[in-house]
XYZ file of C-alpha atoms in Angstrom:
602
model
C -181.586 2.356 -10.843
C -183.751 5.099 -11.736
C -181.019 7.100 -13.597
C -180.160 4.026 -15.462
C -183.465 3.588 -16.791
C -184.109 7.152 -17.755
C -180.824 6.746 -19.556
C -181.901 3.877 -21.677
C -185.180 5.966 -22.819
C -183.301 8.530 -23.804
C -181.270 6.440 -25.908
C -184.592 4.245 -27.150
C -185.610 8.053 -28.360
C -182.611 9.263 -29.910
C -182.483 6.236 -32.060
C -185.158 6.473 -33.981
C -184.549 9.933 -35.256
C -180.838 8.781 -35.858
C -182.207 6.007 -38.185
C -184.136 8.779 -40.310
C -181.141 10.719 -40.685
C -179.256 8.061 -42.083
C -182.450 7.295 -44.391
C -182.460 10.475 -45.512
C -178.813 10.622 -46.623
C -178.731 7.660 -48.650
C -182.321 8.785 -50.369
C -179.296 12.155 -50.950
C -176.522 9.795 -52.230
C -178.751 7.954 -54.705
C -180.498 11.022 -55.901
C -177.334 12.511 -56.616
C -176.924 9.670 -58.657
C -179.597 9.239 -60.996
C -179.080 13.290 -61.193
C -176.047 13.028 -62.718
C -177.246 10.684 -65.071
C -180.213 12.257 -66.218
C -180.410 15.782 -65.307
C -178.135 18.398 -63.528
C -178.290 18.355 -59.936
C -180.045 21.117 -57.703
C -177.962 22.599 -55.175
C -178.498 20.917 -52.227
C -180.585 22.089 -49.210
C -179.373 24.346 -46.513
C -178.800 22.212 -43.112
C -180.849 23.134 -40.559
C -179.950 25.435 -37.518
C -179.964 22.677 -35.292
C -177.627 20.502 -37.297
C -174.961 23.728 -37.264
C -175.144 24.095 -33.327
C -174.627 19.513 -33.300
C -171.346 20.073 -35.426
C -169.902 23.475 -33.316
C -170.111 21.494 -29.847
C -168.728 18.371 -31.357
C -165.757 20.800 -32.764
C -165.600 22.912 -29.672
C -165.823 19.140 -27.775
C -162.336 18.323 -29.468
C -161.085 21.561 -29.371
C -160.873 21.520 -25.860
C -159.679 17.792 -25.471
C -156.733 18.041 -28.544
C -154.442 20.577 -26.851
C -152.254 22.846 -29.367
C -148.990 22.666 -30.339
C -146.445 24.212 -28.484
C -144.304 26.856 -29.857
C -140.737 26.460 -29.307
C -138.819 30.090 -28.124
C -136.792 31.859 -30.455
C -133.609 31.550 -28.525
C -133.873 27.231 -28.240
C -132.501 25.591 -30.471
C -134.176 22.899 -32.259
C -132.685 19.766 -31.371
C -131.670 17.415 -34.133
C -132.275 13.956 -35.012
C -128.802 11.714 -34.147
C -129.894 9.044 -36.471
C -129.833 10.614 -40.151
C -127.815 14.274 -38.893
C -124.480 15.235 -40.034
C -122.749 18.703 -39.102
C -120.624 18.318 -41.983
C -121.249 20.100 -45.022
C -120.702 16.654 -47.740
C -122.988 14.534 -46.119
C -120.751 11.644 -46.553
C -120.714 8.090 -44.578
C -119.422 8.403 -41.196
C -116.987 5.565 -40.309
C -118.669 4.230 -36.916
C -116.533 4.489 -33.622
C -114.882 1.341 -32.396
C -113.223 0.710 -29.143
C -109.560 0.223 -30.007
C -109.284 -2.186 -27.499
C -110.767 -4.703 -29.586
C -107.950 -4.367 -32.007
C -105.293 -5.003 -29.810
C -103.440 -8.231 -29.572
C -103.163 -10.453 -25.875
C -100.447 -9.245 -24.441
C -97.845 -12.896 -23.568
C -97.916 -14.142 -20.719
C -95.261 -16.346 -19.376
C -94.461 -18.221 -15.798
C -91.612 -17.422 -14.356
C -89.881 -17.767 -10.498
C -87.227 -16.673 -8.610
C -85.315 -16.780 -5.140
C -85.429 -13.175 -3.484
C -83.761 -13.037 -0.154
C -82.481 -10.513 2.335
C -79.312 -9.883 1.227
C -80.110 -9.533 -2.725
C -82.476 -6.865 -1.664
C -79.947 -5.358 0.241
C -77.482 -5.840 -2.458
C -79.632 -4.201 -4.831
C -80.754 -1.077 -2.572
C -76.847 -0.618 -2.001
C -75.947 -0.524 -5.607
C -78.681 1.848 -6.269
C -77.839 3.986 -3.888
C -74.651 4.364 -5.514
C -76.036 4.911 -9.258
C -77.863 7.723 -7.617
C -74.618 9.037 -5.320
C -72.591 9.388 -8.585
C -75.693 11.009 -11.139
C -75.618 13.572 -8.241
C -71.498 14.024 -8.211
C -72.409 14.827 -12.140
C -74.419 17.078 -11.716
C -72.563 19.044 -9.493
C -69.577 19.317 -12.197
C -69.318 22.065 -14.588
C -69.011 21.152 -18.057
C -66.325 20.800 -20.022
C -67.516 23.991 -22.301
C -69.029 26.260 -19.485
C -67.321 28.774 -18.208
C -67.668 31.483 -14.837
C -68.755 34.228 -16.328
C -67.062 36.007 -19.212
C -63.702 35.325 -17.824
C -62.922 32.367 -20.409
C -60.871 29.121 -18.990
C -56.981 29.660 -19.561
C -56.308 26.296 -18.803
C -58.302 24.818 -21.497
C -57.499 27.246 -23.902
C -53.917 26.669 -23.174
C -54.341 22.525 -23.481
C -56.081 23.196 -26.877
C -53.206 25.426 -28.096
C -50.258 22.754 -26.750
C -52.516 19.985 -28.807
C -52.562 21.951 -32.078
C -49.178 23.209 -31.842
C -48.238 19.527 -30.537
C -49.668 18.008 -33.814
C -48.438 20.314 -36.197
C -45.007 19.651 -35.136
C -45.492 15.914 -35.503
C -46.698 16.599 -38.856
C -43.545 18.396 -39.464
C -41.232 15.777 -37.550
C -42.558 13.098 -39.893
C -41.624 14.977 -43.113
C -38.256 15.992 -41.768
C -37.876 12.279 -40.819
C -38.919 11.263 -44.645
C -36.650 13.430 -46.041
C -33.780 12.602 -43.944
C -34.641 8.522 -45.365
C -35.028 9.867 -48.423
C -31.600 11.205 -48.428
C -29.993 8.247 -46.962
C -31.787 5.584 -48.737
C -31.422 7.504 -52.134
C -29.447 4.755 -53.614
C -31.832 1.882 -52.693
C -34.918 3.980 -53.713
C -32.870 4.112 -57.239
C -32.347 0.536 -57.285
C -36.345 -0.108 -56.210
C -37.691 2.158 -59.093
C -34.699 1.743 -61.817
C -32.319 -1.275 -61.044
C -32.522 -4.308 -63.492
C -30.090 -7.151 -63.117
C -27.622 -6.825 -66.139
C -26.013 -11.019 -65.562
C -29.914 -12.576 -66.453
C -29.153 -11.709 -69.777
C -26.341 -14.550 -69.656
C -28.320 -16.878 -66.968
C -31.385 -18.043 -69.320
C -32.667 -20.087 -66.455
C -32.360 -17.948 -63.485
C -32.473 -15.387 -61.917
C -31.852 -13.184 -58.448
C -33.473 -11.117 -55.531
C -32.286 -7.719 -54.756
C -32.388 -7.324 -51.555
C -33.812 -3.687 -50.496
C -35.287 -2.103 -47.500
C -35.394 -3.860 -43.940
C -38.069 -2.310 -41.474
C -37.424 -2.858 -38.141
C -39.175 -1.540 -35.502
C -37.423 -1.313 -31.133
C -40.093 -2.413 -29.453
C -41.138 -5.672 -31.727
C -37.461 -6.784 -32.489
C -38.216 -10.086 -29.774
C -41.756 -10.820 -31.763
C -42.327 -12.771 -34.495
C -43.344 -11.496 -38.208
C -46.825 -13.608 -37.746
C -48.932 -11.769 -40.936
C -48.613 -9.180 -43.333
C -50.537 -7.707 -46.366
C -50.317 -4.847 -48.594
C -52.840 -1.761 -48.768
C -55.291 -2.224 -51.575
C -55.302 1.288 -52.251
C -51.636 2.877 -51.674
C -49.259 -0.002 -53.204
C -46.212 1.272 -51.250
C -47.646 0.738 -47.360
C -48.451 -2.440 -45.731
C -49.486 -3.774 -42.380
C -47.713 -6.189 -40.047
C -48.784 -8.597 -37.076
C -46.042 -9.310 -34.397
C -46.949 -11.957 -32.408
C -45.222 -14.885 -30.396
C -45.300 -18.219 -31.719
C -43.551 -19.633 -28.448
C -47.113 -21.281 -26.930
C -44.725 -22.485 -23.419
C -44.940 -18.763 -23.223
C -48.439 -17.514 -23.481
C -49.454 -14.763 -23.065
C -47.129 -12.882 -24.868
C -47.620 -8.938 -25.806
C -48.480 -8.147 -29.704
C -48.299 -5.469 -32.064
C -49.898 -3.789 -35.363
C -47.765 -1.534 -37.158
C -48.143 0.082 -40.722
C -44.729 0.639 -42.561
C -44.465 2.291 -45.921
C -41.920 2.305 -48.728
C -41.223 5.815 -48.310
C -39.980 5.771 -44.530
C -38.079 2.502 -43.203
C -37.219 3.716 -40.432
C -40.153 4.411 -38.672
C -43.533 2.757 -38.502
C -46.455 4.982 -39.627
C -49.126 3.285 -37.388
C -48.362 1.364 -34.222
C -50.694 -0.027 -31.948
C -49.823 -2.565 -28.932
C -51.940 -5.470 -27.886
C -51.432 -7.786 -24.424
C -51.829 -10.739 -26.450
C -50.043 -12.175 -29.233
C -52.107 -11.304 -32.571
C -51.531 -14.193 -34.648
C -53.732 -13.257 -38.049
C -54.299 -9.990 -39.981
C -56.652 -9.088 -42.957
C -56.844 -5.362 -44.442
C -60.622 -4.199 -46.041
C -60.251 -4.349 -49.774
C -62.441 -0.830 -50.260
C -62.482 0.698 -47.030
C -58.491 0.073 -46.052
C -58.481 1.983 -42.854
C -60.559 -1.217 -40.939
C -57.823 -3.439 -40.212
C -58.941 -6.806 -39.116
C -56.794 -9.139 -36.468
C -57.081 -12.815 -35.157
C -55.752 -13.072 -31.356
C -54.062 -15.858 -29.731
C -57.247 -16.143 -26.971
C -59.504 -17.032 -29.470
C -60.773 -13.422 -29.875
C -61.052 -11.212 -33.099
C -60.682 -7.171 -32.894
C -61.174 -4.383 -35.937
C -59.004 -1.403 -35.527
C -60.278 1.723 -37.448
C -56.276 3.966 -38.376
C -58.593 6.689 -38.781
C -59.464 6.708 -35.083
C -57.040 8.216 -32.465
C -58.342 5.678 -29.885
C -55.595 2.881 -29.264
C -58.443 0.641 -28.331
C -60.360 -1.478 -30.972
C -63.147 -0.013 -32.592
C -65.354 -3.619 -32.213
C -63.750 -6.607 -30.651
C -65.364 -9.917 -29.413
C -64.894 -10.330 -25.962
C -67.288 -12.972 -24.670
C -66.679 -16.265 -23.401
C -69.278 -17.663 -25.581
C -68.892 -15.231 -28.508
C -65.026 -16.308 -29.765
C -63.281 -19.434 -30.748
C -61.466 -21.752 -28.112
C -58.183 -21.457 -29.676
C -55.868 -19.207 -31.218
C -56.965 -17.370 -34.616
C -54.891 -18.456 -37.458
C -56.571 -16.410 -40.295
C -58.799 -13.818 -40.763
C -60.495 -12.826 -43.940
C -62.441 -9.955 -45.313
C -65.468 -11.392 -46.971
C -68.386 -9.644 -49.320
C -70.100 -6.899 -47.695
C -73.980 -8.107 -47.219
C -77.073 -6.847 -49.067
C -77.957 -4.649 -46.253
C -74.240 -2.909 -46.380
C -72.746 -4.688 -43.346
C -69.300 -5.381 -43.418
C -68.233 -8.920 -42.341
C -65.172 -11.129 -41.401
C -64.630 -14.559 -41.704
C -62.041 -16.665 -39.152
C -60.620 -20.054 -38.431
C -59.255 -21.344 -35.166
C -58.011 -24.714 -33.764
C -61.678 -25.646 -32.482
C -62.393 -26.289 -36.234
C -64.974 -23.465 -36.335
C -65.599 -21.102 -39.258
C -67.106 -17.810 -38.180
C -68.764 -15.201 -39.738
C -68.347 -12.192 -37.384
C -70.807 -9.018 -38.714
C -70.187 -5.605 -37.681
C -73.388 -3.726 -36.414
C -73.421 -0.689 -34.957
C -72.341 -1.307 -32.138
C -70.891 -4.935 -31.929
C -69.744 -7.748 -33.386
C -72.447 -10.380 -34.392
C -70.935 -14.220 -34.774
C -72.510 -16.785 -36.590
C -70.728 -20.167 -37.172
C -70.908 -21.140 -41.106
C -69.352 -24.452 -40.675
C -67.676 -27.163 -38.102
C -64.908 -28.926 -39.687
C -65.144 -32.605 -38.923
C -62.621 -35.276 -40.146
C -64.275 -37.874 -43.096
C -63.612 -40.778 -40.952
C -65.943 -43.280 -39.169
C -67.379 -41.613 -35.371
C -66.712 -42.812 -32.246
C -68.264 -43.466 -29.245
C -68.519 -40.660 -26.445
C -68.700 -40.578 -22.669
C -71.782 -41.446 -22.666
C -72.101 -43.716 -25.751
C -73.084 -41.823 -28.406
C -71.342 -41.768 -31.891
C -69.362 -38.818 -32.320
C -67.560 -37.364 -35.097
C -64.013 -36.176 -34.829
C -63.444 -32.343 -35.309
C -60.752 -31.030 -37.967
C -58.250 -28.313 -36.699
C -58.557 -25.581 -39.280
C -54.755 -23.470 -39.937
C -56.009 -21.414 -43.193
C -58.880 -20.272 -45.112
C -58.921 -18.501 -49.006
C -61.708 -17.482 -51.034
C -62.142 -18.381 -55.171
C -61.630 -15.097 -56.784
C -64.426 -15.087 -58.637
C -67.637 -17.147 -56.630
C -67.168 -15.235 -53.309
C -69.360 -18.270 -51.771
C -66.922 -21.069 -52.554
C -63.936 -20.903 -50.073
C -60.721 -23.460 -49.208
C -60.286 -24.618 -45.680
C -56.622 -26.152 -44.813
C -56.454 -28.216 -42.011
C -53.619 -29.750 -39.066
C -54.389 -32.891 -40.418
C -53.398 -32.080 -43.795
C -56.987 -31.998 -45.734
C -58.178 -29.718 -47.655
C -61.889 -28.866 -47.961
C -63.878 -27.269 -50.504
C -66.819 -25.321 -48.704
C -69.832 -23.017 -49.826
C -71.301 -20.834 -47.469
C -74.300 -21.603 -48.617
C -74.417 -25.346 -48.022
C -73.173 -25.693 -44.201
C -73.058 -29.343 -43.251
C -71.036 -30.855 -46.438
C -68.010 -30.168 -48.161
C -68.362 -29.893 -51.817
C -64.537 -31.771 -52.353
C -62.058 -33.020 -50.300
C -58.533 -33.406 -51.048
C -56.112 -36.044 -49.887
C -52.960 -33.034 -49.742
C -50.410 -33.131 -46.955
C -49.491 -35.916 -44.012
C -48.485 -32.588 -41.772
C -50.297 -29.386 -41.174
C -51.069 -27.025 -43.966
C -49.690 -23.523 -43.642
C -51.319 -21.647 -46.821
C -53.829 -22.063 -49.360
C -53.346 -19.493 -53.016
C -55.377 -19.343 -55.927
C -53.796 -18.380 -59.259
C -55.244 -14.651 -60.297
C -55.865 -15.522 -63.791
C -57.127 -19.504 -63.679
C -59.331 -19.546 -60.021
C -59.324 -23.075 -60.703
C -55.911 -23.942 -60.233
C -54.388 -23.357 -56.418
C -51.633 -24.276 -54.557
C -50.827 -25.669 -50.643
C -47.942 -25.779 -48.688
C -47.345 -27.708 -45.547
C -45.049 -29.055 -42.872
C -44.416 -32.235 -44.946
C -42.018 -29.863 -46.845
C -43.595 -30.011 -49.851
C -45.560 -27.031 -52.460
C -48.086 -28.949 -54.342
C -50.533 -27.675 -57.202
C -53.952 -28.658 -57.729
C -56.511 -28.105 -60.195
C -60.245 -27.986 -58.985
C -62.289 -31.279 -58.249
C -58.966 -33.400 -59.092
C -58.096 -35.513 -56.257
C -54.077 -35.846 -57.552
C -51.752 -32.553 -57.659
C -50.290 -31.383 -61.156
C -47.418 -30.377 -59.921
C -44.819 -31.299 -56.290
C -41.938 -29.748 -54.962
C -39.770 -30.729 -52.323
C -37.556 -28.044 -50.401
C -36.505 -29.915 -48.372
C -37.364 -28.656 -44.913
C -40.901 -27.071 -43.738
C -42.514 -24.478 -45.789
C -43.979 -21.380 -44.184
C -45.857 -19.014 -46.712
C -46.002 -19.523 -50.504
C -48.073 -17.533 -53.310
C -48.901 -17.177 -56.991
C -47.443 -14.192 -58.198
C -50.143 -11.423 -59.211
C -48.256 -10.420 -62.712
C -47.712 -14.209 -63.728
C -49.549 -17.168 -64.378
C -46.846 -19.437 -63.915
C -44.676 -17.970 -61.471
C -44.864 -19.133 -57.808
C -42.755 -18.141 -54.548
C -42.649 -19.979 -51.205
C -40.068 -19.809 -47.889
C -38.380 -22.321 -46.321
C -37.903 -22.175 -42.388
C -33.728 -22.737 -43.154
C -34.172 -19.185 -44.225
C -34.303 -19.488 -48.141
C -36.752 -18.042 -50.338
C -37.586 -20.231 -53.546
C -38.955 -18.787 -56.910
C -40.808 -21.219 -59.426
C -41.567 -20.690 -63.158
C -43.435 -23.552 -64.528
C -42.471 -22.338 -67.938
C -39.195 -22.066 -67.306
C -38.544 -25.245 -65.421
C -40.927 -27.356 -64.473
C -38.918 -29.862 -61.709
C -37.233 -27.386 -59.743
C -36.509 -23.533 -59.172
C -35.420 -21.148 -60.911
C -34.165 -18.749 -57.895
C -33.024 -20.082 -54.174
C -31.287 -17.290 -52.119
C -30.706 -17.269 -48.615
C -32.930 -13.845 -46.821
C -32.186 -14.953 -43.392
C -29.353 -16.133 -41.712
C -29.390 -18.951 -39.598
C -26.663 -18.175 -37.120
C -28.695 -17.228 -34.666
C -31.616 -19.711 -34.894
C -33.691 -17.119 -37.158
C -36.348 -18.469 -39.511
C -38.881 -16.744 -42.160
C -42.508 -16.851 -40.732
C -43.976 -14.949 -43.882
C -44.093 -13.878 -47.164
C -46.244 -11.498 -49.688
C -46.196 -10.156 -53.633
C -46.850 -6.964 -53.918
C -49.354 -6.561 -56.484
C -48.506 -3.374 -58.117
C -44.176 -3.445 -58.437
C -42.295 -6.684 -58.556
C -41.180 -6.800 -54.990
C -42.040 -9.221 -52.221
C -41.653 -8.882 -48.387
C -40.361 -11.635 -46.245
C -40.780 -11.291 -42.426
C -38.637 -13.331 -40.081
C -38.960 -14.027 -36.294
C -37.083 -11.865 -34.887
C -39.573 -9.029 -36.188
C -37.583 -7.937 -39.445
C -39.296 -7.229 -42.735
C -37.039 -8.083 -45.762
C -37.797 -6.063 -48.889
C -36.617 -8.063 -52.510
C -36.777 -7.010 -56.309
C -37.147 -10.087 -58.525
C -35.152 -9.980 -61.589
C -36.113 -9.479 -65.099
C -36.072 -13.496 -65.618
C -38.156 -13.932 -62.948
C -41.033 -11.914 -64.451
C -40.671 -12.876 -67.735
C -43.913 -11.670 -70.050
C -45.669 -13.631 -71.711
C -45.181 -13.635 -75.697
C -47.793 -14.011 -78.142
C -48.325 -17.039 -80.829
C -46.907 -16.520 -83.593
C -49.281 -17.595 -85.533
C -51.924 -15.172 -84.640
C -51.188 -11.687 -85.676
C -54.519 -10.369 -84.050
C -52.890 -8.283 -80.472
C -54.241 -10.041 -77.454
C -55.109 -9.045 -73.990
C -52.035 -9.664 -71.504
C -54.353 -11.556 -69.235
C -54.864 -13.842 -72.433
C -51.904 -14.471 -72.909
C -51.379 -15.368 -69.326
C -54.119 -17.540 -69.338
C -52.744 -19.212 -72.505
C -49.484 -19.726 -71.256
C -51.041 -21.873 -68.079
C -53.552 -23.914 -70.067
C -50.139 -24.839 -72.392
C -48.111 -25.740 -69.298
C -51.102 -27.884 -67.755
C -51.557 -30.060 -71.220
C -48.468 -31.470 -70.566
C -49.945 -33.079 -67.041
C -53.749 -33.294 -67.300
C -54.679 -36.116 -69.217
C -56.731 -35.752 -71.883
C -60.156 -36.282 -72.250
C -60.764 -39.975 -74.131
C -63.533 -39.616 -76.632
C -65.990 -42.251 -76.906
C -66.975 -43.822 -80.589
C -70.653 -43.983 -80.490
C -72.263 -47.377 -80.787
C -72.202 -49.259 -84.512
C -76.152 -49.666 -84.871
C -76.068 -51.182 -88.717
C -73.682 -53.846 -86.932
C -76.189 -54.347 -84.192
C -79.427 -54.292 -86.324
């Protein structure tokens, strides 16, 4: 108690001189004041000795509480600030770090069960075991290249020596063999290239075939002639089908072979099949892909340039083929990505589209062929619609899109692969099945069918009546338009006879009927083809023959300008000229309408 009053006197005394002090520096500030107004200030007064030692200890008070800053060593490195730093020398934005994990996407998740038991995990450890037993028997073989040492491998040397010399003397076998048929064929080769028919010139109204070549090959003579086409690119070779057409006797061994003008003897590519192969379609650019319909409902593309007997791609799936036998195969437009593609038709009234990848054969079904009649009721009472067997399919030569579909029932569809569930036309055209469907090179809009009902009939597009019938008077097999006339059309009989037509010859019936087969021993023509470069055809048989013919000077008659126009024209002009003249005659013309009298009616 004591020391706290002593403390407060001491602070009663030290206020009192502290209130002075402050007295006396205001009485400083306002003299300095009026000095400056009036008169110049005097310097002002030294402080007093006292003052000096109250204003060291206060300095030497903080001194001692304010500690100094430390020095950082010459060796440390000042750290620097994380927030506005860069190392960089452009002191650009830095892009801040983000866990990538953010930016991922939920992996999908899906439920799924099974049935595991003891014996599928023993099945599985077994096979296993055997994937691994073989890798290791691989291993353990040398390859094909190595050899022990430097001592090099006679054996292989000597195989590769036997192959080379082996395929040289083919190569020489097959020129001796040409020469030899080119020695005993010379007169027929003359006749092929040179021969013109001297007695048209007093027949004005027909003419003949010159019978040629025959290509036969051993081992086909018991199949039939089932399809044939001619190389787009070499005009004197063409491919054949051999197939069986006996269905009591399925499955029946087939064949591909490649024949060419230049050897009849001997077929230039052969390949065997265990099943018939009933269809055949060669690539229009790339003619070494051979394309072939089979009688299980499979197609198959064969590459000639491969040594392989097996098919390059081929459609072996039980879901991935048609349910009945392949009657036609076509080569369509390859895609905008470059992918080659096939189109076939089967009994199942399916039209594939079968795409070759790289590794296999991609199906797609453009349409199903149903029948335009009312559905019926199904096993289990719904409506169903009946389903159209197709037998042919031919594209327009100029709109790749629009294609003609002949049918067992004897319709014809018009179809556009770009509209799958109608038909743009349909066409009233046989009572029997339809065995071929031609468009005319220089009019696409004219075509022809031939059927079972023994009858060729012409058609022009969206007509539902034919311009033109012919009777032969049995079942047809194969007809075309020939590719150097407008007007000129061929077609086989199964009797054997091959008919010639030139609508502006002789409009009612033909101008050539000649016997190619005989029928003594129950032969008949399966097939026919124009060659598109000479004026020969081919007719195949069923007995596996291939019948080469030269048409006669009347029955390629050219086509003669008007006279009244002296200005040269095109030859496909005048081939299209001569057609439009011959179908005047049988398209009606179009009425013209008066337009309405409106003084009469006002």
């Amino acid at each position: 108690m004591k020391k706290q009053a002593e403390g407060e006197e001491e602070e009663e005394e030290e206020e009192p001189g502290g209130e002075g002090k402050r007295d006396e520096e205001e009485e400083t500030e306002d003299g300095g004041e009026g000095g400056a107004s009036s008169a110049p200030s005097s310097p002002p007064p030294e402080p007093k000795h006292e003052e000096r030692r109250e204003t060291k200890s206060i300095t030497e008070v903080l001194a001692e509480v304010v500690e100094p800053p430390q020095e950082f060593p010459k060796n440390q490195k000042k750290l620097p600030n994380a927030f506005n730093f860069c190392e960089r020398a452009a002191m650009t934005y830095n892009n801040p770090f983000r866990d990538m994990a953010s930016q991922t996407i939920p992996l999908p998740r899906g439920v799924f069960c099974g049935i595991v038991s003891g014996w599928m995990i023993y099945d599985f450890y077994a096979e296993d075991y055997e994937r691994q037993q073989r890798e290791k028997e691989k291993e353990k073989k040398p390859l094909p290249g190595a050899t022990k040492g430097k001592e090099p491998d006679k054996k292989r040397l000597e195989a590769m020596m036997a192959e080379a010399v082996q395929m040289r003397m083919f190569e020489a076998a097959k020129i001796i063999d040409r020469m030899i048929c080119q020695n005993l064929y010379d007169d027929i080769a003359f006749d092929y290239k040179y021969y013109e028919d001297p007695s048209d010139e007093y027949r004005q109204e027909e003419g003949t075939l010159l019978p040629l070549w025959k290509f036969c090959y051993e081992k086909t003579k018991k199949l039939a002639v089932t399809e044939m086409q001619w190389n787009s690119m070499y005009y004197d070779l063409f491919a054949v089908a051999f197939g069986s057409y006996d269905f009591l006797k399925q499955p029946s061994p087939g064949a591909i072979c490649l024949f060419t003008l230049k050897n009849p003897s001997y077929p230039e590519y052969i390949r065997f099949t265990d099943v018939s192969i009933l269809s055949l379609s060669m690539h229009h650019t790339h003619s070494h892909l051979i394309a072939v319909g089979r009688y299980d409902g499979n197609i198959a593309i064969y590459n000639k340039n491969l040594p392989d007997a097996d098919p390059q791609y081929q459609s072996n799936s039980v879901t991935n083929k048609h349910l009945g036998p392949v009657w036609q195969v076509r080569w369509g437009d390859d895609l905008q990505d470059g992918e080659m593609n096939v189109f076939s038709i089967s009994y199942d009234g399916k039209v594939n589209n079968w795409v070759m990848m790289q590794s296999e054969l991609v199906v797609t079904t453009v349409i199903v062929l149903t029948l335009p009649i009312e559905q019926v009721p199904g096993p289990d009472g719904a409506m169903v619609s009946i389903t159209a067997s197709g037998t042919t399919i031919t594209f327009h030569p100029l709109m790749k899109n629009i294609y003609m579909v002949g049918t067992e029932e004897g319709k014809i569809f018009k179809c556009s692969t770009l509209y799958r569930s109608k038909y743009i036309f349909t066409y009233e055209a046989h009572t029997m099945p339809i065995h071929k469907l031609s468009y005319n090179r220089f009019c696409p809009s004219i075509f022809l069918s031939c059927s079972s009902d023994w009858t060729v009939k012409i058609w022009a597009d969206m007509r539902s009546s034919p311009l033109f019938c012919f009777d032969l008077g049995c079942s047809v097999a194969d007809a075309q338009w020939a590719p150097y006339s407008s007007s000129v059309i061929a077609a086989v009989s199964v009797d054997g006879k091959c008919h010639v037509f030139d609508l502006n010859v002789n409009k009612y019936k033909a101008i050539c009927v000649q016997n190619v087969v005989s029928r003594k021993g129950k032969n008949r023509i399966s097939r026919m083809k124009f060659n598109y470069n000479m004026p020969i055809l081919i007719v195949g048989d069923e007995r596996g023959t291939i019948t080469t013919l030269k048409l006669s000077p009347n029955l390629r008659l050219k086509a003669k300008p008007p006279k009244k126009k002296d200005i040269p024209m095109d030859p496909h002009e005048l081939q299209v000229l001569k057609l439009e003249k011959i179908l005047s005659t049988v398209l009606e013309p179009e009425v013209l309408e008066s337009p309405p009298d409106t003084e009469s009616l006002g």
